[in-house]
Tab-separated table of C-alpha atoms and ligand atoms in Angstrom:
chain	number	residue	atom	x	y	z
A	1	UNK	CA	-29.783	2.273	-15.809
A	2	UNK	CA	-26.798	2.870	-13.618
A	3	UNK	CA	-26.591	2.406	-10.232
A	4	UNK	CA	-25.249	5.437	-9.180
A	5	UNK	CA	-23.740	8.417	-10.849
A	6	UNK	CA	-21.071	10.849	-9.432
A	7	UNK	CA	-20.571	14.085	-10.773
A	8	UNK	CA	-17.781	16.470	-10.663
A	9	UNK	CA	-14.270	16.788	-11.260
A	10	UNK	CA	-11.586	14.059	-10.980
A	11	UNK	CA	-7.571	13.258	-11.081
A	12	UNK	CA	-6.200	10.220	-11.994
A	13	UNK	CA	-2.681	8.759	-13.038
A	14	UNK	CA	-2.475	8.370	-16.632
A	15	UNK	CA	1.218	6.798	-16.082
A	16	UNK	CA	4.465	8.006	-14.104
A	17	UNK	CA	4.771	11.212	-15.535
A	18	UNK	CA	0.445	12.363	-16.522
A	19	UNK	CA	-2.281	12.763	-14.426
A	20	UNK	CA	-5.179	13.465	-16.618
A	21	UNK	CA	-7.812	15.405	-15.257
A	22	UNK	CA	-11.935	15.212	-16.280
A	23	UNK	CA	-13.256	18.896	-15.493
A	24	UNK	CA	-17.290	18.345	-14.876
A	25	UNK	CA	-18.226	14.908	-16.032
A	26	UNK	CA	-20.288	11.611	-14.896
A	27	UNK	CA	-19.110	8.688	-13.558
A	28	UNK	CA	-21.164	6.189	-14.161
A	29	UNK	CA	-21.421	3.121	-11.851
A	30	UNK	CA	-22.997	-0.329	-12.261
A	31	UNK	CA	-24.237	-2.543	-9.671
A	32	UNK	CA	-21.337	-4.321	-9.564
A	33	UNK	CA	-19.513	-1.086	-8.348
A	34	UNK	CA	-17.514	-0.834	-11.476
A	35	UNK	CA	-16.925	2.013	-13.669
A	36	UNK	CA	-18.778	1.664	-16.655
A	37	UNK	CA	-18.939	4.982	-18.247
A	38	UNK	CA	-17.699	8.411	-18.361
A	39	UNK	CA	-19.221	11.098	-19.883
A	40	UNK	CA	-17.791	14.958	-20.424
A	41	UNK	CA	-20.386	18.178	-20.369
A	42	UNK	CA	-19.474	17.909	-24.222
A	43	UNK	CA	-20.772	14.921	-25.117
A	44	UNK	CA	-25.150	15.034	-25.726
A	45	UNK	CA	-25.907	12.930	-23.164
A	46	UNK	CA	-24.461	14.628	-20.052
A	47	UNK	CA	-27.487	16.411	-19.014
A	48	UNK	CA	-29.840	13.695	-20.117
A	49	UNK	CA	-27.708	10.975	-17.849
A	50	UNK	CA	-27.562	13.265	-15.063
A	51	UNK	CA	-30.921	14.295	-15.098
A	52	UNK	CA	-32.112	10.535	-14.896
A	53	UNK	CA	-29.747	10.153	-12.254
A	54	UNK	CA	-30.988	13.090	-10.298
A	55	UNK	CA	-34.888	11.921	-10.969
A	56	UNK	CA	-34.212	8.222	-9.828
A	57	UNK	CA	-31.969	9.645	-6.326
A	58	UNK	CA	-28.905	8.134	-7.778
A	59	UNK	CA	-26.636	11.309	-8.646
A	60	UNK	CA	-23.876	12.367	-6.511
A	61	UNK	CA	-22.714	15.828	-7.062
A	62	UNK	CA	-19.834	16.989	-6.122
A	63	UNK	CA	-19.291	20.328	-4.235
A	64	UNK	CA	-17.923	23.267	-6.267
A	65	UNK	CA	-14.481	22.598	-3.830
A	66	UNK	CA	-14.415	18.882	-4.486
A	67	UNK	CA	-12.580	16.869	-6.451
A	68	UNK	CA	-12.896	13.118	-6.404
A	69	UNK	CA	-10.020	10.829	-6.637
A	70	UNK	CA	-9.104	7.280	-6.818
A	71	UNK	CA	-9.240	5.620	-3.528
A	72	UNK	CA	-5.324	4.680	-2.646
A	73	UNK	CA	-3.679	1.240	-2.453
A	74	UNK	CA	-1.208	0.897	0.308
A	75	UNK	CA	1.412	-1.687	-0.687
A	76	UNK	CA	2.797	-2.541	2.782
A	77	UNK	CA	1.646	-2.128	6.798
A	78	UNK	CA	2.129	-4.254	9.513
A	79	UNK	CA	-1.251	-4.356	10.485
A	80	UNK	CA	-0.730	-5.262	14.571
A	81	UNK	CA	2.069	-2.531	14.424
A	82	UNK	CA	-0.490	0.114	14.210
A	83	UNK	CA	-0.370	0.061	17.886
A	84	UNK	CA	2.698	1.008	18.415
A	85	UNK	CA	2.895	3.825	15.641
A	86	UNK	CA	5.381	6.769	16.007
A	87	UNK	CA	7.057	4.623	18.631
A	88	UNK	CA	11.264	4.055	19.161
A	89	UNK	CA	12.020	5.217	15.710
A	90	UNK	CA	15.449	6.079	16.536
A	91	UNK	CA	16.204	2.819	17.263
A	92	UNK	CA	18.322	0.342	14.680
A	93	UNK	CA	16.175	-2.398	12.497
A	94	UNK	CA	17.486	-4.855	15.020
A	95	UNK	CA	16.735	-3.144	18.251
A	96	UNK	CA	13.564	-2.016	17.158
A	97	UNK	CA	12.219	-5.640	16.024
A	98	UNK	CA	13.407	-7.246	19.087
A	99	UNK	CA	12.195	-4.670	21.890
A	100	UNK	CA	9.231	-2.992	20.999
A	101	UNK	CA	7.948	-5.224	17.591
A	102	UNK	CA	7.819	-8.509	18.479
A	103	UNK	CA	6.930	-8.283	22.196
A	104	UNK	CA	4.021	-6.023	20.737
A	105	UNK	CA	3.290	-8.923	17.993
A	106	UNK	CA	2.962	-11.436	20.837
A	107	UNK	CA	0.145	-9.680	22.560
A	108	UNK	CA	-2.234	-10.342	19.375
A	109	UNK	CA	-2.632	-14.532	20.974
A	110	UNK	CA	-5.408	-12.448	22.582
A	111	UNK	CA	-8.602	-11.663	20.274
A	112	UNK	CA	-9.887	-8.953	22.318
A	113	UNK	CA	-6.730	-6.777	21.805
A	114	UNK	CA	-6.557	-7.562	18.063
A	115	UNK	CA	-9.984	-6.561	18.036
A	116	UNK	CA	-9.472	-3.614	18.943
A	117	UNK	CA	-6.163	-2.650	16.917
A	118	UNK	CA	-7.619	-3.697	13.928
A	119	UNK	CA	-10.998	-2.163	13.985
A	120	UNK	CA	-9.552	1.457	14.537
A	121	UNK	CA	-6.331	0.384	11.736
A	122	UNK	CA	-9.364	-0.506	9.314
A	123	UNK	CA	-11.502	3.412	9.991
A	124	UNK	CA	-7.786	5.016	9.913
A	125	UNK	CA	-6.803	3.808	6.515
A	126	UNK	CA	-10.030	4.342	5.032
A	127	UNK	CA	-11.022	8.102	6.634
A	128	UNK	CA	-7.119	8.876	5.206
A	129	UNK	CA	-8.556	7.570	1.504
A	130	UNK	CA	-6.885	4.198	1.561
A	131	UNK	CA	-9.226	1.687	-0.239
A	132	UNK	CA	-6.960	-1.096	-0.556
A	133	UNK	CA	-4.264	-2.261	1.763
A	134	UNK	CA	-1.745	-5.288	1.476
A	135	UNK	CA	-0.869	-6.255	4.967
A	136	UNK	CA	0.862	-8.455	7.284
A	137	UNK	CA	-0.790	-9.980	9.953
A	138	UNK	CA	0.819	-11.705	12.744
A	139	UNK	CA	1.914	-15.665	13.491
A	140	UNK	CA	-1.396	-15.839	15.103
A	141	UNK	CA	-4.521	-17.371	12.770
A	142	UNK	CA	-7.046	-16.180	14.779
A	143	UNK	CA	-6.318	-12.768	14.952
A	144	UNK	CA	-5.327	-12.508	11.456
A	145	UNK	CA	-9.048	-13.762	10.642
A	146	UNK	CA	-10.139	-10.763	12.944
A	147	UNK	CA	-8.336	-8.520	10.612
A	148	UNK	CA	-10.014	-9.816	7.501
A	149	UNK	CA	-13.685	-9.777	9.584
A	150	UNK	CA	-12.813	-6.055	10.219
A	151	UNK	CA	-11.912	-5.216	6.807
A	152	UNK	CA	-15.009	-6.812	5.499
A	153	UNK	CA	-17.399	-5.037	7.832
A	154	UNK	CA	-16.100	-1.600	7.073
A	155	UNK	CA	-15.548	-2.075	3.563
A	156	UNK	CA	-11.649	-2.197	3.332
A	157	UNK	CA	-9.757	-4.092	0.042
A	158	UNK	CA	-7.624	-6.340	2.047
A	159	UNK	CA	-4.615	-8.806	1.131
A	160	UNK	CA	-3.621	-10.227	4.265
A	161	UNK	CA	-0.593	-12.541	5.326
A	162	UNK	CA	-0.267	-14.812	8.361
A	163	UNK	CA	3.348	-14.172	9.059
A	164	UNK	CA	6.056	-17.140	8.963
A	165	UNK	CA	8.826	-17.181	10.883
A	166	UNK	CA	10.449	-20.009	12.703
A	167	UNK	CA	14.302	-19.971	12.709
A	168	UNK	CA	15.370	-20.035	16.319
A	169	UNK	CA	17.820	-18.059	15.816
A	170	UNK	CA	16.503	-14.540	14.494
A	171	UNK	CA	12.943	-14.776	16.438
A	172	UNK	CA	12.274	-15.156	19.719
A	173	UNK	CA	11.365	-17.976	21.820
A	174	UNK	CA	8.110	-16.534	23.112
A	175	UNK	CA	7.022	-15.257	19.467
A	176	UNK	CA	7.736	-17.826	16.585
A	177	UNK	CA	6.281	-20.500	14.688
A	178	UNK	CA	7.104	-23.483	16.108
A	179	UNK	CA	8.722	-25.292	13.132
A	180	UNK	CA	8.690	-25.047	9.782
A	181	UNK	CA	5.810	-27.829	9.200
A	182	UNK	CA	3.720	-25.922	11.965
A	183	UNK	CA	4.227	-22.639	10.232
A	184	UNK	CA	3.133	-24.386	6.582
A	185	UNK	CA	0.189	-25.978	8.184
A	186	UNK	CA	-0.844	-22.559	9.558
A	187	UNK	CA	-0.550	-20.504	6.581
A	188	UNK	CA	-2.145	-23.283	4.385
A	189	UNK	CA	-5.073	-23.406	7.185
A	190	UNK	CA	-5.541	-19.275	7.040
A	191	UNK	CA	-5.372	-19.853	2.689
A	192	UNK	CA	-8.713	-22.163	3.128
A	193	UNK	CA	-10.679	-19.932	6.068
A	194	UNK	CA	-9.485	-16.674	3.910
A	195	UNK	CA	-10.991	-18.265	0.342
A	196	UNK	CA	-14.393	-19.090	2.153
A	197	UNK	CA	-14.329	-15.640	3.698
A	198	UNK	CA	-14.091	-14.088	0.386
A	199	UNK	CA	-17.367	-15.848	-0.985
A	200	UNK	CA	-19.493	-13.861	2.090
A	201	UNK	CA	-18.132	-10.543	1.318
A	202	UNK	CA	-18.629	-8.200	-2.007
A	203	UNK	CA	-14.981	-6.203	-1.178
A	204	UNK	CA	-11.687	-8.310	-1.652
A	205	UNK	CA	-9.979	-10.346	0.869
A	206	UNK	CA	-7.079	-12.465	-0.206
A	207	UNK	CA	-4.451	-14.195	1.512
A	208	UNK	CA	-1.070	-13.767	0.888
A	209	UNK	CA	2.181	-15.603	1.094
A	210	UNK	CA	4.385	-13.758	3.953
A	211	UNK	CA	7.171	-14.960	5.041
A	212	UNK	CA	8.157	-12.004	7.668
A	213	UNK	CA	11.884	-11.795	5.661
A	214	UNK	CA	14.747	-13.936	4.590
A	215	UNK	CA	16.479	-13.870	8.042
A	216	UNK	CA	13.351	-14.763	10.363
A	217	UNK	CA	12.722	-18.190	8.283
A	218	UNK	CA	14.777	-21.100	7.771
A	219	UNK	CA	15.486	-22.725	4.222
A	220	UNK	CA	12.875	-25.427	4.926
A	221	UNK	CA	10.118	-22.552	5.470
A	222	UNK	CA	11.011	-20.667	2.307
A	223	UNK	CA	10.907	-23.465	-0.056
A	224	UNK	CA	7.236	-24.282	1.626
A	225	UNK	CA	5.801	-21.255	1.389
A	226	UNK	CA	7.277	-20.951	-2.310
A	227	UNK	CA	5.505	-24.499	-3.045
A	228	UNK	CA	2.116	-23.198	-1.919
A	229	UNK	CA	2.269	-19.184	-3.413
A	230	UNK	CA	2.650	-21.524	-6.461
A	231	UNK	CA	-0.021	-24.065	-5.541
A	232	UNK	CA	-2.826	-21.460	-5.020
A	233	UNK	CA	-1.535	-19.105	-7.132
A	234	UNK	CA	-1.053	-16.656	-4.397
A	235	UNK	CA	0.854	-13.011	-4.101
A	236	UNK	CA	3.500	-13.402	-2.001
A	237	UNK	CA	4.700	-10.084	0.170
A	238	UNK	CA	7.948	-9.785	1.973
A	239	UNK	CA	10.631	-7.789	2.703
A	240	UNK	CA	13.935	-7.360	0.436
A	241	UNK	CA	17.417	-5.430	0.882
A	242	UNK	CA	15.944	-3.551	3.079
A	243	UNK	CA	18.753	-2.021	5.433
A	244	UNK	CA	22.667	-2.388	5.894
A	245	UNK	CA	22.013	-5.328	8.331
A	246	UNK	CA	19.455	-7.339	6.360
A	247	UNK	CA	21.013	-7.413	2.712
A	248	UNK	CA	24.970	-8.093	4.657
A	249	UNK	CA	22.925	-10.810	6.863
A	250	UNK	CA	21.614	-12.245	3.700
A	251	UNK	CA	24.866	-12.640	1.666
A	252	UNK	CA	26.533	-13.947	4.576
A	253	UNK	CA	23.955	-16.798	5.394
A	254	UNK	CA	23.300	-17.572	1.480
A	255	UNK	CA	26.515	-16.075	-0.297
A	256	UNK	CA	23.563	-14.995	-3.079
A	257	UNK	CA	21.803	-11.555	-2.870
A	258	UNK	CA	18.487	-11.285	-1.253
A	259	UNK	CA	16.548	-10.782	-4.473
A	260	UNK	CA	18.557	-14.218	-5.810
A	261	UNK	CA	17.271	-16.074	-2.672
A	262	UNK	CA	13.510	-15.422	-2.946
A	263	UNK	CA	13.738	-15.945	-6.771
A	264	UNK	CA	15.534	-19.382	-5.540
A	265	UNK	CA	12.469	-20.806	-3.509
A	266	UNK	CA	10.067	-19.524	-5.859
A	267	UNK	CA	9.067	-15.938	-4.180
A	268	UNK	CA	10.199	-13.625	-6.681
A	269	UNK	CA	7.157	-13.692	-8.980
A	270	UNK	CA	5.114	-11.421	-10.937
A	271	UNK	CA	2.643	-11.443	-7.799
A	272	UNK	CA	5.148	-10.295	-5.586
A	273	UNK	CA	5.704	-7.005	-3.778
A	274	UNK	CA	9.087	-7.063	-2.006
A	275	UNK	CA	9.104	-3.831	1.006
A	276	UNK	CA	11.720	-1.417	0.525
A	277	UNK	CA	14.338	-1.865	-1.521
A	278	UNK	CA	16.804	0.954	0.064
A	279	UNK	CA	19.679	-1.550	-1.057
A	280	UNK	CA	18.828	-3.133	-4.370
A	281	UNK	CA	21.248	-3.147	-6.594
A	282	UNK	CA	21.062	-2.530	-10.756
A	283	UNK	CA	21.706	-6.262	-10.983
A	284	UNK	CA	18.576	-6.630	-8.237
A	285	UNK	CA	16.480	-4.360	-10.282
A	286	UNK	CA	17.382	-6.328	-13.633
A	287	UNK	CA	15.991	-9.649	-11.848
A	288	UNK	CA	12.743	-7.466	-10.380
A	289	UNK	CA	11.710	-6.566	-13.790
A	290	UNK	CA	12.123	-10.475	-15.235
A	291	UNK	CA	10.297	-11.755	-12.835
A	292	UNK	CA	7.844	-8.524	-13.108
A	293	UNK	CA	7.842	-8.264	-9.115
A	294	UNK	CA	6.652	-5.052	-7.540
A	295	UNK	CA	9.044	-2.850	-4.848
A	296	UNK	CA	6.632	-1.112	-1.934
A	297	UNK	CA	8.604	1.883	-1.891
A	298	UNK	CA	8.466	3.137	2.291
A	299	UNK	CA	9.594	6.435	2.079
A	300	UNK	CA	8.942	7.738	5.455
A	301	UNK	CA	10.119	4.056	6.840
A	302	UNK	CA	13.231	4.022	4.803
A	303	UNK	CA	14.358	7.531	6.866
A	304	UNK	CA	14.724	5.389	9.756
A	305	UNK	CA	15.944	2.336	8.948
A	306	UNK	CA	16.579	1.839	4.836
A	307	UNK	CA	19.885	3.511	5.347
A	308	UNK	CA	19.482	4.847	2.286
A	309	UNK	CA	17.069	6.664	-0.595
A	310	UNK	CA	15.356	4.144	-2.519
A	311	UNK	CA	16.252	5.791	-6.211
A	312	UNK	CA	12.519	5.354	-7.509
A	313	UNK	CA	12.994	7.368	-10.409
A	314	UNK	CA	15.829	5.401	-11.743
A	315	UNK	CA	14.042	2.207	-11.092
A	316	UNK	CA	10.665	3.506	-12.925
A	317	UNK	CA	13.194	4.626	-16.004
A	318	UNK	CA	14.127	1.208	-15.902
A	319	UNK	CA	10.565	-0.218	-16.249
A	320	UNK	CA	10.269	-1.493	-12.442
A	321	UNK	CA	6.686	-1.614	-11.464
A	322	UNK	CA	6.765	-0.145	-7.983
A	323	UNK	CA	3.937	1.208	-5.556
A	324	UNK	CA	4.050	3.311	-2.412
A	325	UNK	CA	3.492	1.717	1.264
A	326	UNK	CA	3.494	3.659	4.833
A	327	UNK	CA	5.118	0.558	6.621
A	328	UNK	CA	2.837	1.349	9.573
A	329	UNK	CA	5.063	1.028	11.970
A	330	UNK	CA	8.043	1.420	11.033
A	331	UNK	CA	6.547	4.779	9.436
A	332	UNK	CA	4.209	6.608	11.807
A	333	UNK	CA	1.579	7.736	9.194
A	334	UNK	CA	-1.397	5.922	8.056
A	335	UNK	CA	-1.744	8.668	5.558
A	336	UNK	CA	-0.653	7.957	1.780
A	337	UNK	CA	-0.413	11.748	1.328
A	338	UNK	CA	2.155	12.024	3.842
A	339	UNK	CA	4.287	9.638	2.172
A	340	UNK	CA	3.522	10.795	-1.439
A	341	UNK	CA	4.956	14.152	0.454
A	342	UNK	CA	7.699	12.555	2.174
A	343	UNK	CA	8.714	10.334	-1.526
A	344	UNK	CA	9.279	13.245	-3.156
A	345	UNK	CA	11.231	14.980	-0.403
A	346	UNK	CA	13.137	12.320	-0.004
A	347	UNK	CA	14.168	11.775	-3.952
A	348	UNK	CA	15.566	15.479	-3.545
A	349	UNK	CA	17.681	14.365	-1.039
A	350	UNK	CA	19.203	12.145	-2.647
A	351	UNK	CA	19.381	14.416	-6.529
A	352	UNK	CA	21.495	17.111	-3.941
A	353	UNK	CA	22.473	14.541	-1.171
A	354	UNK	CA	22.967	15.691	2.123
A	355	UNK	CA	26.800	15.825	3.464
A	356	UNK	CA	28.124	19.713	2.937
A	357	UNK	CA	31.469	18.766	3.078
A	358	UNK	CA	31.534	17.217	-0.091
A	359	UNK	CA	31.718	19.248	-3.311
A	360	UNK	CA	27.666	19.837	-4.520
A	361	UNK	CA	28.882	18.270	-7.707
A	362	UNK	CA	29.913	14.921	-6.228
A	363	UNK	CA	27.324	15.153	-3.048
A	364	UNK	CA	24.363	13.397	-4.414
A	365	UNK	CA	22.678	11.446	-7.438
A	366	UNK	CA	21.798	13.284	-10.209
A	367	UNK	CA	18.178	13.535	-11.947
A	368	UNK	CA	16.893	11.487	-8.818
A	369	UNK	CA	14.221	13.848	-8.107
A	370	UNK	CA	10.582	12.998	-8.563
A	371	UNK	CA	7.412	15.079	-9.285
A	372	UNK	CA	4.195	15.139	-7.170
A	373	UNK	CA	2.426	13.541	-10.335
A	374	UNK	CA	4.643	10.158	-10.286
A	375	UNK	CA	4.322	10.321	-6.170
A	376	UNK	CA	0.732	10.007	-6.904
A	377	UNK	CA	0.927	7.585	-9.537
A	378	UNK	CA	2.559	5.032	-7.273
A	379	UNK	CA	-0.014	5.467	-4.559
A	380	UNK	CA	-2.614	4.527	-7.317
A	381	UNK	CA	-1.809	3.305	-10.432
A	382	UNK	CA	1.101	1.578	-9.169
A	383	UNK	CA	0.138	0.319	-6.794
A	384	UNK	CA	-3.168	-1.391	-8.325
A	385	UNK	CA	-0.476	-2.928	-11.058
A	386	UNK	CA	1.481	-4.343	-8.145
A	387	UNK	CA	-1.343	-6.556	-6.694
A	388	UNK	CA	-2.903	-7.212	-10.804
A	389	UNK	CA	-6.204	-5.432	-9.287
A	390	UNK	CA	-8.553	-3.854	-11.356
A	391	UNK	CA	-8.691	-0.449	-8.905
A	392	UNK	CA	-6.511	2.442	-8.415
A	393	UNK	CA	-7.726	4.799	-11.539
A	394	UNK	CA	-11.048	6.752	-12.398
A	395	UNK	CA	-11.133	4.840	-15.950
A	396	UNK	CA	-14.403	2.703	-17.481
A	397	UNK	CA	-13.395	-1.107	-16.379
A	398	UNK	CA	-12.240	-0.316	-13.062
A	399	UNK	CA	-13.618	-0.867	-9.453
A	400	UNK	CA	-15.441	2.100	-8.329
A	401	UNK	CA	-13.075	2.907	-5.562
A	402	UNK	CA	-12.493	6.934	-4.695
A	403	UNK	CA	-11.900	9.217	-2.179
A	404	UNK	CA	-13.206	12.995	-2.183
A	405	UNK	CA	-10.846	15.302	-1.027
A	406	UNK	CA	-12.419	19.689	-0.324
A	407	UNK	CA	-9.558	21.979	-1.540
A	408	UNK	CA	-7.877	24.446	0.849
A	409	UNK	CA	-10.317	27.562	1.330
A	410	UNK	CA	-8.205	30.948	-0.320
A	411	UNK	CA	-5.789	29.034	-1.961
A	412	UNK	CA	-4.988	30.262	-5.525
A	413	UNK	CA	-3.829	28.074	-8.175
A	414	UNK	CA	-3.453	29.632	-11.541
A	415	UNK	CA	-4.090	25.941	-13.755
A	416	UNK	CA	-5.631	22.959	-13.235
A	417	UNK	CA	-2.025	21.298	-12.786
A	418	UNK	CA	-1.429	23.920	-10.013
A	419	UNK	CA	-4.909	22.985	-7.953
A	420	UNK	CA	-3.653	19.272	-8.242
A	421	UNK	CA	-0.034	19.725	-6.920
A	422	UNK	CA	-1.874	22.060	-4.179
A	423	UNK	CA	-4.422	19.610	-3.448
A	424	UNK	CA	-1.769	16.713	-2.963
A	425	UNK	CA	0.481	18.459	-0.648
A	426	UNK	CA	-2.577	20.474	2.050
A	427	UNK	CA	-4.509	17.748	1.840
A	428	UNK	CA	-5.068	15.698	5.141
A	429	UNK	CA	-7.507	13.240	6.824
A	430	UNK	CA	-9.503	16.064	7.637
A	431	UNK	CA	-9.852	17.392	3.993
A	432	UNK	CA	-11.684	13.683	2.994
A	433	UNK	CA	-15.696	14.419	2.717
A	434	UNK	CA	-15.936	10.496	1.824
A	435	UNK	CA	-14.459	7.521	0.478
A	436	UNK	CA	-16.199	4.724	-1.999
A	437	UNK	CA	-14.893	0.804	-1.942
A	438	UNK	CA	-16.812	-0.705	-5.395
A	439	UNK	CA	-19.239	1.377	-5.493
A	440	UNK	CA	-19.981	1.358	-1.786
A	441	UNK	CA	-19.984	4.259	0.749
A	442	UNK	CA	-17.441	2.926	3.293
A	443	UNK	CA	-17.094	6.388	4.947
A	444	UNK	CA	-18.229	9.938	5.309
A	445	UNK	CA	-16.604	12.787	7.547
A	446	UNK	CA	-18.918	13.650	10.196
A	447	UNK	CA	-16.473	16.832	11.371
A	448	UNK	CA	-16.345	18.260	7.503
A	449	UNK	CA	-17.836	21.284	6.369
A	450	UNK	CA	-19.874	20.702	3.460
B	1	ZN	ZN1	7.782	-4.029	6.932
């Protein structure tokens, strides 16, 4: 009567602060690859389920080191970027954009190259246990159709944005849209071809509104693209206050903050996830939760170029909803447990902060710190909330989206909360045995020991 039934033990992110944890149960799949029931060794069905399961070939059971996990949602990558990952990261926002970025952005006008980008970005983010990824794409149509192809033949959850960006004067020449009515028609062309896509394929693909950020487009643009998020009811992914240069550049063009200018063309909406955030202000914040937009917090990303520590445990006090992205490339992991890792390192930065000739009382921000439990929550749970997607958690309604992840051989833990704090900071690409999109095997380690 179900599809499929995993059993074995599971985390998942009850809210910021709980992971709840189901020690030997079923998880109970229907053929529409959602969750439909979950049932503990207590209750008197377990062994009947499971023994149905077992008789009919449907029962997965986990290995004694296993322990299954929701699949991750990665709230922000630059999909053609992936190319150049780990590259020129000492360079400024500016520099980095205009010598490496877009000269690498212009090469995707050929097929062949996206092609080939985008089929090993698609394995990548699935073998590291990400199930669902909101990306930008490039100016180019046809390559950003490749990318949703790709993610629909290996199984990928993708929101995908054809980049806009025409103003002459912050892009280059050889790498723009043309004009603000070319860009419109393009990104209302990719909406149509990416809503017939979606009816051939059983994962997600969505577009989404993208215009690259507030300095690349020109008034004209913004006010389009806000017209048509709202016309097809569309999230809408960007970037906001993101370094030094961008927020100053934005109160200098606009004389409004950078959170005030999206929400004044219509782009600050409960569908949107803004990248970043290094430089929001409480005011910023205040308008984020209104308008219930999401932040992609970068952590790894926002080392090299936020110019400062986004403060996300302030901002979840405050009832922001907020998810975690790698910013492939301006981070150089694909891996959502390197920046869980890296989001807590960086929040204890900023509790102690990090110049020793200040007095330790006045050197950082106090209670900034955040646990490994809300790092994980924002790669899941957050994130899911962020794109209104019914994934993200091992609970009866969602999608049946998970990763399995082996434990470290001759590691102790003395509790269950110890194994999970363990598990989340060994665990690497490697440690995945496989990973589940709705119900769907979209990939197994062939190098694991099982
Ligand atoms: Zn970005």
């Amino acid at each position: 009567m179900y599809s499929q039934v995993i059993a074995g033990t599971y985390f998942t992110s009850k809210d910021d602060q709980t992971v709840q944890v189901g020690e030997n149960t079923l998880i109970c799949i229907d053929e529409q690859g959602q969750i439909v029931r979950i049932i503990s060794d207590r209750e008197p069905e377990f062994h009947s389920v499971r023994q149905t399961a077992a008789d009919q070939n449907n029962l997965l059971q986990l290995a004694a080191n296993e322990r299954l996990l929701p699949g991750f949602v990665d709230l922000h990558i630059h999909a053609p970027q992936w190319a150049q990952a780990g590259l020129a990261l000492d360079r400024s926002l500016n520099d980095w954009l205009n010598t490496y970025t877009f000269p690498l952005e212009a090469k995707f006008a050929d097929d062949q190259f996206a092609l080939t980008v985008y089929s090993s970005l698609v394995q990548t983010l699935l073998a590291n246990g990400t199930t669902t990824a909101l990306m930008f794409g490039t100016i180019y149509n046809s390559s950003n159709l490749i990318l949703a192809q790709q993610a629909a033949k290996f199984g990928l959850r993708a929101l995908i944005g054809k980049v806009a960006m025409d103003d002459p004067t912050q892009t280059p020449e050889y790498y723009r849209d043309e004009s603000a009515t070319e860009a419109l028609k393009a990104t209302r062309e990719f909406i149509e071809s990416m809503l017939k896509l979606q009816q051939q394929t059983r994962t997600t693909l969505m577009p989404v509104i993208t215009p690259r950020f507030i300095p690349s487009c020109t008034n004209e643009l913004l006010q389009g693209l806000g017209e048509l998020a709202k016309q097809y009811d569309l999230p809408i992914q960007s970037h906001c206050s993101e370094s030094d240069w961008e927020d100053q550049y934005v109160q200098e063009r606009f004389g409004q903050r950078d959170a005030e200018v999206f929400d004044h063309f219509g782009l600050l909406t409960d569908q949107a996830v803004m990248a970043h955030g290094t430089q929001l202000t409480d005011g910023d914040l205040s308008l984020f939760r209104q308008r219930q937009a999401a932040v992609a917090h970068c952590p790894i990303s926002n080392v090299y170029f936020g110019n400062a520590v986004f403060p996300t445990r302030k901002a979840l006090q405050a009832g922001n909803q907020i998810g975690l992205g790698s910013d492939i490339s301006g981070g150089f992991s694909p891996s959502l447990y390197r920046n869980m890792q890296q989001a807590v390192m960086s929040s204890q930065l900023l509790t102690d902060g990090v110049n020793n000739e200040m007095d330790s009382t006045k050197r950082g921000v106090p209670d900034s710190r955040i646990s490994m439990k809300t790092a994980f929550y924002l790669a899941t749970k957050g994130g899911a909330q962020a794109l209104n997607l019914p994934v993200g958690a091992i609970e009866v309604g969602k999608q049946a989206d998970f990763q399995v992840v082996k434990l470290t051989p001759a590691l102790t833990a003395e509790s269950i909360d110890d194994e999970f704090e363990r598990l989340l900071y060994q665990a690497e690409r490697n440690s995945i045995s496989w990973v589940m999109v709705g119900g769907e095997m979209v990939y197994q380690n062939q190098e694991g020991h099982r």
